[in-house]
mmCIF file of C-alpha atoms in Angstrom:
data_model
loop_
_atom_site.group_PDB
_atom_site.id
_atom_site.type_symbol
_atom_site.label_atom_id
_atom_site.label_comp_id
_atom_site.label_asym_id
_atom_site.label_seq_id
_atom_site.Cartn_x
_atom_site.Cartn_y
_atom_site.Cartn_z
ATOM 1 C CA UNK I 188 -60.651 9.560 148.313
ATOM 2 C CA UNK I 189 -57.601 11.357 147.025
ATOM 3 C CA UNK I 190 -56.236 10.254 143.712
ATOM 4 C CA UNK I 191 -52.762 10.681 142.296
ATOM 5 C CA UNK I 192 -51.524 11.405 138.792
ATOM 6 C CA UNK I 193 -47.979 10.583 137.712
ATOM 7 C CA UNK I 194 -46.257 10.560 134.312
ATOM 8 C CA UNK I 195 -45.937 7.094 132.864
ATOM 9 C CA UNK I 196 -42.210 7.350 132.297
ATOM 10 C CA UNK I 197 -39.192 9.574 132.721
ATOM 11 C CA UNK I 198 -35.567 9.393 131.700
ATOM 12 C CA UNK I 199 -32.376 10.617 133.278
ATOM 13 C CA UNK I 200 -28.664 10.346 132.832
ATOM 14 C CA UNK I 201 -26.504 8.947 135.550
ATOM 15 C CA UNK I 202 -25.402 11.438 138.225
ATOM 16 C CA UNK I 203 -28.013 13.989 137.198
ATOM 17 C CA UNK I 204 -30.823 15.047 139.533
ATOM 18 C CA UNK I 205 -34.259 13.597 138.884
ATOM 19 C CA UNK I 206 -37.542 15.224 139.809
ATOM 20 C CA UNK I 207 -40.499 12.864 139.806
ATOM 21 C CA UNK I 208 -43.817 14.729 140.019
ATOM 22 C CA UNK I 209 -47.107 13.649 141.516
ATOM 23 C CA UNK I 210 -50.403 15.534 141.415
ATOM 24 C CA UNK I 211 -52.936 14.935 144.169
ATOM 25 C CA UNK I 212 -55.368 17.818 143.883
ATOM 26 C CA UNK I 213 -58.043 16.187 146.081
ATOM 27 C CA UNK I 214 -55.766 15.503 149.021
ATOM 28 C CA UNK I 215 -57.325 15.991 152.440
ATOM 29 C CA UNK I 216 -55.686 17.900 155.244
ATOM 30 C CA UNK I 217 -54.552 14.846 157.189
ATOM 31 C CA UNK I 218 -53.269 12.755 154.294
ATOM 32 C CA UNK I 219 -49.607 11.894 154.366
ATOM 33 C CA UNK I 220 -47.934 11.535 150.979
ATOM 34 C CA UNK I 221 -45.973 8.308 150.626
ATOM 35 C CA UNK I 222 -43.554 7.239 147.934
ATOM 36 C CA UNK I 223 -42.484 3.708 147.165
ATOM 37 C CA UNK I 224 -40.331 2.308 144.403
ATOM 38 C CA UNK I 225 -40.150 -1.078 142.759
ATOM 39 C CA UNK I 226 -36.820 -2.269 141.434
ATOM 40 C CA UNK I 227 -36.845 -4.905 138.687
ATOM 41 C CA UNK I 228 -37.841 -8.352 139.919
ATOM 42 C CA UNK I 229 -38.542 -7.113 143.445
ATOM 43 C CA UNK I 230 -41.495 -6.056 145.505
ATOM 44 C CA UNK I 231 -42.057 -2.345 146.150
ATOM 45 C CA UNK I 232 -40.035 -0.691 148.898
ATOM 46 C CA UNK I 233 -40.716 2.391 150.965
ATOM 47 C CA UNK I 234 -38.814 5.530 149.984
ATOM 48 C CA UNK I 235 -40.109 8.521 151.920
ATOM 49 C CA UNK I 236 -43.217 10.218 153.248
ATOM 50 C CA UNK I 237 -44.310 13.669 154.373
ATOM 51 C CA UNK I 238 -47.272 15.800 155.390
ATOM 52 C CA UNK I 239 -46.570 19.478 154.800
ATOM 53 C CA UNK I 240 -42.917 20.353 154.908
ATOM 54 C CA UNK I 241 -40.089 19.036 152.793
ATOM 55 C CA UNK I 242 -38.449 15.840 153.958
ATOM 56 C CA UNK I 243 -35.044 14.318 153.398
ATOM 57 C CA UNK I 244 -33.616 10.885 154.015
ATOM 58 C CA UNK I 245 -30.705 8.857 152.735
ATOM 59 C CA UNK I 246 -32.630 7.738 149.659
ATOM 60 C CA UNK I 247 -34.341 10.883 148.444
ATOM 61 C CA UNK I 248 -35.971 14.205 149.211
ATOM 62 C CA UNK I 249 -39.656 15.004 149.092
ATOM 63 C CA UNK I 250 -40.775 18.492 148.161
ATOM 64 C CA UNK I 251 -44.415 19.255 148.936
ATOM 65 C CA UNK I 252 -46.193 22.208 147.363
ATOM 66 C CA UNK I 253 -47.535 24.830 149.718
ATOM 67 C CA UNK I 254 -51.126 23.974 148.792
ATOM 68 C CA UNK I 255 -50.267 20.264 149.060
ATOM 69 C CA UNK I 256 -51.866 19.519 145.717
ATOM 70 C CA UNK I 257 -48.642 18.228 144.291
ATOM 71 C CA UNK I 258 -45.332 16.812 145.430
ATOM 72 C CA UNK I 259 -42.001 15.959 143.871
ATOM 73 C CA UNK I 260 -39.666 13.136 144.721
ATOM 74 C CA UNK I 261 -36.091 14.247 144.186
ATOM 75 C CA UNK I 262 -33.183 11.915 143.564
ATOM 76 C CA UNK I 263 -30.182 14.200 143.859
ATOM 77 C CA UNK I 264 -27.806 12.119 141.767
ATOM 78 C CA UNK I 265 -29.407 9.302 139.844
ATOM 79 C CA UNK I 266 -27.532 6.029 139.618
ATOM 80 C CA UNK I 267 -28.246 3.008 137.459
ATOM 81 C CA UNK I 268 -29.614 1.309 140.570
ATOM 82 C CA UNK I 269 -32.338 3.957 140.790
ATOM 83 C CA UNK I 270 -33.996 2.632 137.634
ATOM 84 C CA UNK I 271 -37.367 1.539 138.951
ATOM 85 C CA UNK I 272 -41.077 2.269 139.000
ATOM 86 C CA UNK I 273 -41.888 5.023 141.495
ATOM 87 C CA UNK I 274 -45.302 5.170 143.141
ATOM 88 C CA UNK I 275 -46.879 8.153 144.842
ATOM 89 C CA UNK I 276 -49.565 6.902 147.210
ATOM 90 C CA UNK I 277 -52.420 8.459 149.090
ATOM 91 C CA UNK I 278 -54.620 8.253 150.985
ATOM 92 C CA UNK I 279 -52.451 6.288 153.341
ATOM 93 C CA UNK I 280 -54.662 6.030 156.409
ATOM 94 C CA UNK I 281 -56.476 3.098 154.901
ATOM 95 C CA UNK I 282 -55.806 -0.572 154.328
ATOM 96 C CA UNK I 283 -56.786 -0.256 150.682
ATOM 97 C CA UNK I 284 -53.692 1.492 149.438
ATOM 98 C CA UNK I 285 -53.839 2.382 145.766
ATOM 99 C CA UNK I 286 -50.520 1.959 143.996
ATOM 100 C CA UNK I 287 -51.570 2.840 140.475
ATOM 101 C CA UNK I 288 -49.107 2.360 137.641
ATOM 102 C CA UNK I 289 -46.447 4.796 138.862
ATOM 103 C CA UNK I 290 -43.610 6.393 136.877
ATOM 104 C CA UNK I 291 -41.045 4.172 135.234
ATOM 105 C CA UNK I 292 -37.652 5.843 135.579
ATOM 106 C CA UNK I 293 -34.917 4.921 133.123
ATOM 107 C CA UNK I 294 -31.353 5.934 133.953
ATOM 108 C CA UNK I 295 -28.759 6.017 131.205
ATOM 109 C CA UNK I 296 -25.000 5.736 131.749
ATOM 110 C CA UNK K 189 -34.774 -5.700 158.988
ATOM 111 C CA UNK K 190 -38.254 -6.974 158.338
ATOM 112 C CA UNK K 191 -38.302 -9.994 156.137
ATOM 113 C CA UNK K 192 -41.333 -11.044 154.134
ATOM 114 C CA UNK K 193 -40.796 -14.382 152.477
ATOM 115 C CA UNK K 194 -42.914 -15.824 149.721
ATOM 116 C CA UNK K 195 -42.486 -19.552 149.392
ATOM 117 C CA UNK K 196 -42.067 -19.722 145.617
ATOM 118 C CA UNK K 197 -40.538 -17.320 143.141
ATOM 119 C CA UNK K 198 -42.030 -19.060 140.116
ATOM 120 C CA UNK K 199 -44.965 -21.436 139.927
ATOM 121 C CA UNK K 200 -46.618 -23.188 137.004
ATOM 122 C CA UNK K 201 -50.027 -24.774 137.527
ATOM 123 C CA UNK K 202 -52.729 -26.241 135.365
ATOM 124 C CA UNK K 203 -56.234 -24.886 134.928
ATOM 125 C CA UNK K 204 -58.543 -26.196 137.636
ATOM 126 C CA UNK K 205 -55.808 -26.957 140.146
ATOM 127 C CA UNK K 206 -56.028 -25.681 143.704
ATOM 128 C CA UNK K 207 -53.080 -23.394 144.318
ATOM 129 C CA UNK K 208 -51.596 -22.205 147.592
ATOM 130 C CA UNK K 209 -49.324 -19.175 147.774
ATOM 131 C CA UNK K 210 -47.610 -18.827 151.116
ATOM 132 C CA UNK K 211 -46.257 -15.734 152.790
ATOM 133 C CA UNK K 212 -44.390 -15.482 156.081
ATOM 134 C CA UNK K 213 -43.218 -12.353 157.913
ATOM 135 C CA UNK K 214 -40.816 -12.299 160.832
ATOM 136 C CA UNK K 215 -41.674 -9.018 162.576
ATOM 137 C CA UNK K 216 -44.917 -9.763 164.398
ATOM 138 C CA UNK K 217 -46.880 -7.480 162.071
ATOM 139 C CA UNK K 218 -50.620 -7.460 162.565
ATOM 140 C CA UNK K 219 -51.548 -6.497 159.034
ATOM 141 C CA UNK K 220 -50.841 -8.602 155.998
ATOM 142 C CA UNK K 221 -51.856 -8.087 152.376
ATOM 143 C CA UNK K 222 -52.029 -9.915 149.067
ATOM 144 C CA UNK K 223 -51.737 -7.964 145.812
ATOM 145 C CA UNK K 224 -51.531 -9.003 142.215
ATOM 146 C CA UNK K 225 -49.583 -7.009 139.669
ATOM 147 C CA UNK K 226 -50.321 -6.981 135.956
ATOM 148 C CA UNK K 227 -48.811 -4.822 133.207
ATOM 149 C CA UNK K 228 -50.659 -1.540 132.845
ATOM 150 C CA UNK K 229 -52.830 -2.163 135.898
ATOM 151 C CA UNK K 230 -50.450 -1.539 138.769
ATOM 152 C CA UNK K 231 -50.889 -3.381 142.044
ATOM 153 C CA UNK K 232 -54.396 -4.424 142.948
ATOM 154 C CA UNK K 233 -55.410 -5.536 146.419
ATOM 155 C CA UNK K 234 -56.931 -9.007 146.631
ATOM 156 C CA UNK K 235 -57.352 -9.563 150.375
ATOM 157 C CA UNK K 236 -55.914 -8.295 153.604
ATOM 158 C CA UNK K 237 -55.897 -9.405 157.201
ATOM 159 C CA UNK K 238 -55.496 -7.327 160.347
ATOM 160 C CA UNK K 239 -55.319 -10.209 162.805
ATOM 161 C CA UNK K 240 -55.261 -13.967 163.089
ATOM 162 C CA UNK K 241 -58.376 -15.526 161.547
ATOM 163 C CA UNK K 242 -59.541 -12.095 160.356
ATOM 164 C CA UNK K 243 -59.776 -11.218 156.683
ATOM 165 C CA UNK K 244 -61.171 -8.466 154.543
ATOM 166 C CA UNK K 245 -61.831 -8.358 150.825
ATOM 167 C CA UNK K 246 -59.789 -6.034 148.729
ATOM 168 C CA UNK K 247 -60.691 -4.754 145.302
ATOM 169 C CA UNK K 248 -60.493 -8.026 143.367
ATOM 170 C CA UNK K 249 -61.290 -10.967 145.688
ATOM 171 C CA UNK K 250 -63.217 -13.043 143.164
ATOM 172 C CA UNK K 251 -61.650 -16.444 142.593
ATOM 173 C CA UNK K 252 -59.435 -16.179 145.665
ATOM 174 C CA UNK K 253 -59.618 -16.994 149.343
ATOM 175 C CA UNK K 254 -57.146 -16.523 152.184
ATOM 176 C CA UNK K 255 -56.157 -18.147 155.415
ATOM 177 C CA UNK K 256 -54.453 -16.698 158.456
ATOM 178 C CA UNK K 257 -54.138 -19.302 161.199
ATOM 179 C CA UNK K 258 -50.957 -17.826 162.675
ATOM 180 C CA UNK K 259 -49.906 -14.211 162.938
ATOM 181 C CA UNK K 260 -46.785 -14.637 160.823
ATOM 182 C CA UNK K 261 -48.365 -16.552 157.942
ATOM 183 C CA UNK K 262 -50.883 -15.403 155.347
ATOM 184 C CA UNK K 263 -51.883 -17.794 152.589
ATOM 185 C CA UNK K 264 -53.585 -16.979 149.318
ATOM 186 C CA UNK K 265 -55.649 -19.780 147.823
ATOM 187 C CA UNK K 266 -56.841 -20.141 144.266
ATOM 188 C CA UNK K 267 -59.643 -22.661 144.614
ATOM 189 C CA UNK K 268 -59.661 -23.552 140.922
ATOM 190 C CA UNK K 269 -56.916 -21.814 139.005
ATOM 191 C CA UNK K 270 -57.794 -20.184 135.712
ATOM 192 C CA UNK K 271 -55.604 -18.703 132.998
ATOM 193 C CA UNK K 272 -56.723 -15.175 133.876
ATOM 194 C CA UNK K 273 -55.075 -15.641 137.248
ATOM 195 C CA UNK K 274 -51.668 -15.778 135.612
ATOM 196 C CA UNK K 275 -49.931 -12.868 137.298
ATOM 197 C CA UNK K 276 -47.300 -11.668 139.738
ATOM 198 C CA UNK K 277 -48.504 -12.033 143.316
ATOM 199 C CA UNK K 278 -47.051 -9.849 146.046
ATOM 200 C CA UNK K 279 -47.433 -10.260 149.775
ATOM 201 C CA UNK K 280 -46.870 -7.386 152.202
ATOM 202 C CA UNK K 281 -47.081 -6.714 155.906
ATOM 203 C CA UNK K 282 -47.015 -3.759 158.250
ATOM 204 C CA UNK K 283 -47.923 -2.654 161.738
ATOM 205 C CA UNK K 284 -50.453 0.151 161.998
ATOM 206 C CA UNK K 285 -49.777 2.751 159.300
ATOM 207 C CA UNK K 286 -46.050 2.102 159.171
ATOM 208 C CA UNK K 287 -44.440 1.440 155.767
ATOM 209 C CA UNK K 288 -45.428 -1.719 153.959
ATOM 210 C CA UNK K 289 -42.803 -4.424 153.639
ATOM 211 C CA UNK K 290 -43.136 -6.533 150.524
ATOM 212 C CA UNK K 291 -41.893 -9.940 149.554
ATOM 213 C CA UNK K 292 -40.205 -10.414 146.190
ATOM 214 C CA UNK K 293 -43.270 -11.887 144.597
ATOM 215 C CA UNK K 294 -44.453 -15.158 143.108
ATOM 216 C CA UNK K 295 -44.869 -15.284 139.369
ATOM 217 C CA UNK K 296 -47.720 -17.691 138.749
ATOM 218 C CA UNK K 297 -48.447 -19.125 135.331
ATOM 219 C CA UNK K 298 -51.662 -21.070 134.822
ATOM 220 C CA UNK K 299 -51.738 -23.162 131.661
#
């Protein structure tokens, strides 16, 4: 099964872009890469997912390396409300999703 | 929007008590999950269910059981609560491989 590696924590200032990395060197060809985030005192929420090409939605962008062994979640302009724990998850085609400990993002005014 | 509701936000129970954590979803999702979350350990899957009366063990089922009598409701049961079951419990649901929808969690303290 694929496994992900994320930094424990990252910091950003408000209105700056944030790049949250995830390594998944053992990813298989059919694995989608999913990102969730968990705001304080809430359950995790879905952010974005992708397979091979870069993806954008209203919350974030997902940049996937050409070899698919890593991906980066991009918050274009961090706000205080983006302070959360961000999880990169795969494999996803299973009921036993592994969330790991994620990256805790701190955003400073 | 999908709503996953956990019956209690905070719960305090004594060692040895039988504890029920309830979860209800309103979107007819087939799959429902129970996780526990502890500092430094991330979310760990306790049990999941892919249909009424069906259940599968997750990674840490010991000390827990579940019940799914109706599609919208998935209950986690601690037969005899112990202090090492003090944790945040999160319920989630989804259909197929669509995104998981989580409740806001129940923080259980066992004294």
